[in-house]
Tab-separated table of N, CA and C in Angstrom:
chain	number	residue	atom	x	y	z
A	2	MET	N	-43.966	-27.529	56.957
A	2	MET	CA	-43.720	-28.030	55.644
A	2	MET	C	-43.657	-26.900	54.622
A	3	VAL	N	-44.495	-25.930	54.763
A	3	VAL	CA	-44.493	-24.804	53.848
A	3	VAL	C	-43.139	-24.131	53.881
A	4	LEU	N	-42.548	-24.073	55.033
A	4	LEU	CA	-41.236	-23.468	55.172
A	4	LEU	C	-40.212	-24.227	54.332
A	5	GLY	N	-40.297	-25.523	54.273
A	5	GLY	CA	-39.395	-26.331	53.457
A	5	GLY	C	-39.557	-26.020	51.979
A	6	TYR	N	-40.799	-25.810	51.552
A	6	TYR	CA	-41.032	-25.473	50.149
A	6	TYR	C	-40.458	-24.109	49.809
A	7	GLU	N	-40.587	-23.169	50.751
A	7	GLU	CA	-40.033	-21.840	50.520
A	7	GLU	C	-38.525	-21.909	50.389
A	8	THR	N	-37.906	-22.704	51.213
A	8	THR	CA	-36.459	-22.852	51.147
A	8	THR	C	-36.059	-23.487	49.820
A	9	ASP	N	-36.799	-24.515	49.405
A	9	ASP	CA	-36.528	-25.149	48.109
A	9	ASP	C	-36.736	-24.152	46.969
A	10	ALA	N	-37.794	-23.370	47.070
A	10	ALA	CA	-38.090	-22.384	46.032
A	10	ALA	C	-37.004	-21.319	45.989
A	11	GLN	N	-36.533	-20.914	47.174
A	11	GLN	CA	-35.466	-19.916	47.221
A	11	GLN	C	-34.184	-20.478	46.605
A	12	ARG	N	-33.886	-21.752	46.916
A	12	ARG	CA	-32.704	-22.391	46.338
A	12	ARG	C	-32.836	-22.489	44.817
A	13	ASP	N	-34.035	-22.872	44.391
A	13	ASP	CA	-34.277	-22.978	42.950
A	13	ASP	C	-34.139	-21.613	42.281
A	14	LEU	N	-34.704	-20.589	42.936
A	14	LEU	CA	-34.611	-19.235	42.405
A	14	LEU	C	-33.160	-18.780	42.368
A	15	SER	N	-32.429	-19.090	43.411
A	15	SER	CA	-31.010	-18.746	43.466
A	15	SER	C	-30.243	-19.468	42.353
A	16	SER	N	-30.578	-20.730	42.136
A	16	SER	CA	-29.930	-21.502	41.065
A	16	SER	C	-30.246	-20.908	39.697
A	17	VAL	N	-31.493	-20.488	39.525
A	17	VAL	CA	-31.889	-19.877	38.253
A	17	VAL	C	-31.117	-18.584	38.038
A	18	ARG	N	-30.985	-17.786	39.107
A	18	ARG	CA	-30.239	-16.526	38.999
A	18	ARG	C	-28.776	-16.790	38.650
A	19	GLU	N	-28.172	-17.774	39.295
A	19	GLU	CA	-26.782	-18.125	38.996
A	19	GLU	C	-26.647	-18.594	37.548
A	20	ALA	N	-27.614	-19.391	37.126
A	20	ALA	CA	-27.582	-19.885	35.746
A	20	ALA	C	-27.703	-18.730	34.757
A	21	ARG	N	-28.545	-17.751	35.082
A	21	ARG	CA	-28.681	-16.578	34.209
A	21	ARG	C	-27.377	-15.791	34.147
A	22	VAL	N	-26.752	-15.597	35.306
A	22	VAL	CA	-25.474	-14.877	35.344
A	22	VAL	C	-24.437	-15.623	34.506
A	23	GLU	N	-24.370	-16.942	34.689
A	23	GLU	CA	-23.421	-17.749	33.917
A	23	GLU	C	-23.742	-17.690	32.430
A	24	SER	N	-25.034	-17.733	32.122
A	24	SER	CA	-25.464	-17.678	30.727
A	24	SER	C	-25.074	-16.346	30.096
A	25	LYS	N	-25.309	-15.258	30.828
A	25	LYS	CA	-24.950	-13.938	30.307
A	25	LYS	C	-23.441	-13.810	30.142
A	26	ALA	N	-22.692	-14.344	31.102
A	26	ALA	CA	-21.231	-14.310	30.988
A	26	ALA	C	-20.781	-15.113	29.763
A	27	PHE	N	-21.394	-16.273	29.569
A	27	PHE	CA	-21.058	-17.105	28.410
A	27	PHE	C	-21.405	-16.376	27.113
A	28	GLU	N	-22.594	-15.739	27.081
A	28	GLU	CA	-23.001	-14.989	25.889
A	28	GLU	C	-22.022	-13.859	25.599
A	29	LYS	N	-21.579	-13.169	26.654
A	29	LYS	CA	-20.618	-12.080	26.467
A	29	LYS	C	-19.310	-12.623	25.915
A	30	GLN	N	-18.821	-13.722	26.474
A	30	GLN	CA	-17.592	-14.333	25.959
A	30	GLN	C	-17.770	-14.722	24.493
A	31	TRP	N	-18.917	-15.300	24.185
A	31	TRP	CA	-19.190	-15.733	22.812
A	31	TRP	C	-19.191	-14.535	21.865
A	32	ARG	N	-19.869	-13.454	22.270
A	32	ARG	CA	-19.900	-12.245	21.438
A	32	ARG	C	-18.510	-11.654	21.282
A	33	ASP	N	-17.744	-11.619	22.383
A	33	ASP	CA	-16.373	-11.111	22.317
A	33	ASP	C	-15.539	-11.930	21.336
A	34	LYS	N	-15.709	-13.256	21.381
A	34	LYS	CA	-14.976	-14.121	20.449
A	34	LYS	C	-15.421	-13.863	19.014
A	35	GLU	N	-16.738	-13.661	18.819
A	35	GLU	CA	-17.234	-13.366	17.477
A	35	GLU	C	-16.650	-12.056	16.967
A	36	VAL	N	-16.633	-11.036	17.825
A	36	VAL	CA	-16.085	-9.736	17.438
A	36	VAL	C	-14.600	-9.874	17.130
A	37	LYS	N	-13.893	-10.583	17.992
A	37	LYS	CA	-12.459	-10.789	17.772
A	37	LYS	C	-12.230	-11.567	16.478
A	38	GLY	N	-13.026	-12.603	16.256
A	38	GLY	CA	-12.909	-13.393	15.028
A	38	GLY	C	-13.195	-12.552	13.796
A	39	PHE	N	-14.207	-11.698	13.891
A	39	PHE	CA	-14.539	-10.820	12.775
A	39	PHE	C	-13.383	-9.876	12.490
A	40	ALA	N	-12.813	-9.298	13.551
A	40	ALA	CA	-11.676	-8.386	13.381
A	40	ALA	C	-10.489	-9.123	12.767
A	41	GLU	N	-10.247	-10.347	13.218
A	41	GLU	CA	-9.147	-11.129	12.655
A	41	GLU	C	-9.392	-11.425	11.181
A	42	ARG	N	-10.628	-11.752	10.825
A	42	ARG	CA	-10.949	-12.005	9.414
A	42	ARG	C	-10.778	-10.734	8.586
A	43	GLU	N	-11.205	-9.600	9.148
A	43	GLU	CA	-11.037	-8.324	8.451
A	43	GLU	C	-9.555	-8.031	8.229
A	44	ASN	N	-8.744	-8.237	9.278
A	44	ASN	CA	-7.303	-8.005	9.153
A	44	ASN	C	-6.685	-8.949	8.130
A	45	ALA	N	-7.094	-10.198	8.160
A	45	ALA	CA	-6.568	-11.177	7.203
A	45	ALA	C	-6.962	-10.786	5.781
A	46	ALA	N	-8.190	-10.338	5.605
A	46	ALA	CA	-8.643	-9.923	4.270
A	46	ALA	C	-7.836	-8.726	3.779
A	47	LYS	N	-7.545	-7.789	4.682
A	47	LYS	CA	-6.741	-6.623	4.306
A	47	LYS	C	-5.325	-7.052	3.949
A	48	GLU	N	-4.744	-7.955	4.738
A	48	GLU	CA	-3.398	-8.444	4.437
A	48	GLU	C	-3.366	-9.144	3.082
A	49	ILE	N	-4.381	-9.948	2.804
A	49	ILE	CA	-4.451	-10.636	1.512
A	49	ILE	C	-4.549	-9.614	0.386
A	50	SER	N	-5.376	-8.603	0.579
A	50	SER	CA	-5.521	-7.555	-0.430
A	50	SER	C	-4.195	-6.832	-0.652
A	51	ASP	N	-3.501	-6.506	0.442
A	51	ASP	CA	-2.199	-5.842	0.336
A	51	ASP	C	-1.189	-6.726	-0.390
A	52	LEU	N	-1.202	-8.028	-0.070
A	52	LEU	CA	-0.282	-8.956	-0.733
A	52	LEU	C	-0.586	-9.062	-2.223
A	53	LYS	N	-1.867	-9.114	-2.569
A	53	LYS	CA	-2.235	-9.170	-3.985
A	53	LYS	C	-1.759	-7.916	-4.706
A	54	SER	N	-1.908	-6.781	-4.052
A	54	SER	CA	-1.447	-5.523	-4.636
A	54	SER	C	0.067	-5.551	-4.825
A	55	SER	N	0.781	-6.050	-3.815
A	55	SER	CA	2.240	-6.151	-3.912
A	55	SER	C	2.646	-7.089	-5.039
A	56	VAL	N	1.947	-8.209	-5.157
A	56	VAL	CA	2.240	-9.161	-6.234
A	56	VAL	C	2.007	-8.493	-7.586
A	57	GLY	N	0.926	-7.748	-7.706
A	57	GLY	CA	0.646	-7.032	-8.953
A	57	GLY	C	1.746	-6.041	-9.286
A	58	THR	N	2.207	-5.310	-8.283
A	58	THR	CA	3.294	-4.355	-8.484
A	58	THR	C	4.570	-5.072	-8.899
A	59	LEU	N	4.869	-6.189	-8.233
A	59	LEU	CA	6.065	-6.955	-8.583
A	59	LEU	C	5.970	-7.519	-9.994
A	60	GLU	N	4.802	-8.018	-10.370
A	60	GLU	CA	4.627	-8.536	-11.728
A	60	GLU	C	4.839	-7.432	-12.759
A	61	LYS	N	4.315	-6.254	-12.482
A	61	LYS	CA	4.487	-5.127	-13.399
A	61	LYS	C	5.964	-4.764	-13.508
A	62	SER	N	6.656	-4.697	-12.372
A	62	SER	CA	8.089	-4.382	-12.381
A	62	SER	C	8.871	-5.444	-13.141
A	63	TYR	N	8.502	-6.708	-12.944
A	63	TYR	CA	9.180	-7.803	-13.642
A	63	TYR	C	8.987	-7.668	-15.152
A	64	LYS	N	7.758	-7.387	-15.588
A	64	LYS	CA	7.488	-7.244	-17.019
A	64	LYS	C	8.262	-6.068	-17.599
A	65	GLU	N	8.318	-4.961	-16.865
A	65	GLU	CA	9.077	-3.800	-17.334
A	65	GLU	C	10.556	-4.138	-17.445
A	66	ALA	N	11.095	-4.829	-16.440
A	66	ALA	CA	12.509	-5.218	-16.468
A	66	ALA	C	12.769	-6.194	-17.613
A	67	ARG	N	11.854	-7.131	-17.820
A	67	ARG	CA	12.002	-8.103	-18.914
A	67	ARG	C	11.986	-7.385	-20.260
A	68	ASP	N	11.089	-6.417	-20.432
A	68	ASP	CA	11.042	-5.645	-21.675
A	68	ASP	C	12.341	-4.872	-21.880
A	69	GLU	N	12.879	-4.326	-20.792
A	69	GLU	CA	14.140	-3.588	-20.880
A	69	GLU	C	15.283	-4.519	-21.285
A	70	VAL	N	15.296	-5.731	-20.749
A	70	VAL	CA	16.324	-6.711	-21.116
A	70	VAL	C	16.205	-7.064	-22.595
A	71	VAL	N	14.990	-7.238	-23.079
A	71	VAL	CA	14.777	-7.539	-24.501
A	71	VAL	C	15.312	-6.393	-25.358
A	72	GLN	N	15.029	-5.164	-24.959
A	72	GLN	CA	15.523	-4.004	-25.706
A	72	GLN	C	17.045	-3.942	-25.671
A	73	LEU	N	17.627	-4.212	-24.496
A	73	LEU	CA	19.090	-4.206	-24.398
A	73	LEU	C	19.703	-5.297	-25.266
A	74	ASN	N	19.110	-6.475	-25.262
A	74	ASN	CA	19.611	-7.558	-26.110
A	74	ASN	C	19.525	-7.175	-27.585
A	75	HIS	N	18.442	-6.522	-27.969
A	75	HIS	CA	18.292	-6.066	-29.352
A	75	HIS	C	19.385	-5.048	-29.686
A	76	SER	N	19.623	-4.107	-28.761
A	76	SER	CA	20.668	-3.097	-28.981
A	76	SER	C	22.044	-3.746	-29.088
A	77	ILE	N	22.302	-4.731	-28.237
A	77	ILE	CA	23.596	-5.430	-28.271
A	77	ILE	C	23.755	-6.176	-29.592
A	78	THR	N	22.712	-6.835	-30.032
A	78	THR	CA	22.761	-7.559	-31.313
A	78	THR	C	23.012	-6.586	-32.460
A	79	LYS	N	22.330	-5.453	-32.430
A	79	LYS	CA	22.510	-4.432	-33.466
A	79	LYS	C	23.940	-3.894	-33.433
A	80	ARG	N	24.453	-3.627	-32.233
A	80	ARG	CA	25.827	-3.136	-32.090
A	80	ARG	C	26.825	-4.162	-32.624
A	81	ASP	N	26.630	-5.437	-32.256
A	81	ASP	CA	27.525	-6.498	-32.732
A	81	ASP	C	27.486	-6.601	-34.255
A	82	SER	N	26.300	-6.424	-34.825
A	82	SER	CA	26.160	-6.465	-36.280
A	82	SER	C	26.925	-5.310	-36.920
A	83	LEU	N	26.810	-4.119	-36.334
A	83	LEU	CA	27.542	-2.958	-36.858
A	83	LEU	C	29.050	-3.144	-36.721
A	84	ILE	N	29.490	-3.701	-35.612
A	84	ILE	CA	30.926	-3.964	-35.414
A	84	ILE	C	31.418	-4.956	-36.465
A	85	ALA	N	30.649	-6.010	-36.699
A	85	ALA	CA	31.035	-7.010	-37.709
A	85	ALA	C	31.087	-6.371	-39.091
A	86	GLN	N	30.118	-5.507	-39.385
A	86	GLN	CA	30.094	-4.821	-40.682
A	86	GLN	C	31.321	-3.918	-40.819
A	87	GLN	N	31.651	-3.164	-39.761
A	87	GLN	CA	32.830	-2.300	-39.794
A	87	GLN	C	34.107	-3.121	-39.960
A	88	GLN	N	34.153	-4.265	-39.296
A	88	GLN	CA	35.331	-5.127	-39.407
A	88	GLN	C	35.489	-5.631	-40.849
A	89	ARG	N	34.365	-5.955	-41.510
A	89	ARG	CA	34.436	-6.395	-42.911
A	89	ARG	C	34.938	-5.265	-43.804
A	90	VAL	N	34.480	-4.036	-43.532
A	90	VAL	CA	34.947	-2.883	-44.309
A	90	VAL	C	36.439	-2.684	-44.084
A	91	ILE	N	36.885	-2.780	-42.825
A	91	ILE	CA	38.316	-2.627	-42.507
A	91	ILE	C	39.124	-3.717	-43.203
A	92	ASP	N	38.637	-4.956	-43.137
A	92	ASP	CA	39.346	-6.069	-43.785
A	92	ASP	C	39.421	-5.861	-45.296
A	93	ALA	N	38.318	-5.400	-45.894
A	93	ALA	CA	38.315	-5.159	-47.343
A	93	ALA	C	39.282	-4.038	-47.687
A	94	ALA	N	39.303	-2.973	-46.869
A	94	ALA	CA	40.220	-1.857	-47.121
A	94	ALA	C	41.662	-2.306	-46.945
A	95	THR	N	41.925	-3.141	-45.944
A	95	THR	CA	43.279	-3.652	-45.707
A	95	THR	C	43.714	-4.524	-46.880
A	96	ASP	N	42.811	-5.383	-47.349
A	96	ASP	CA	43.127	-6.241	-48.499
A	96	ASP	C	43.396	-5.399	-49.742
A	97	ALA	N	42.599	-4.362	-49.958
A	97	ALA	CA	42.783	-3.495	-51.124
A	97	ALA	C	44.099	-2.739	-51.010
A	98	TYR	N	44.450	-2.315	-49.838
A	98	TYR	CA	45.692	-1.569	-49.630
A	98	TYR	C	46.900	-2.482	-49.837
A	99	ASP	N	46.799	-3.720	-49.326
A	99	ASP	CA	47.902	-4.667	-49.448
A	99	ASP	C	48.099	-5.119	-50.893
A	100	SER	N	47.078	-5.117	-51.699
A	100	SER	CA	47.259	-5.613	-53.054
A	100	SER	C	47.734	-4.582	-53.991
């Protein structure tokens, strides 16, 4: 009978060892997934930061371009005003010459 208990104990011990091996393998997989997840989060955070920086650069470029358009429109309006003024002077001179 003692021999039967030893065999049962050996089986139990073997089962415990297998469970430990499986547990350690599971823990390693879990840690690997955590490390991979952390790396993915770090990469995502960097990508988000890069995108925010790009958006900031684009916004700055847009504002500069918009300011340039405003300046060009002002210059065009000023030029048109000068052309109209010159045309009035020409018309007045033509009228004076014709009379």
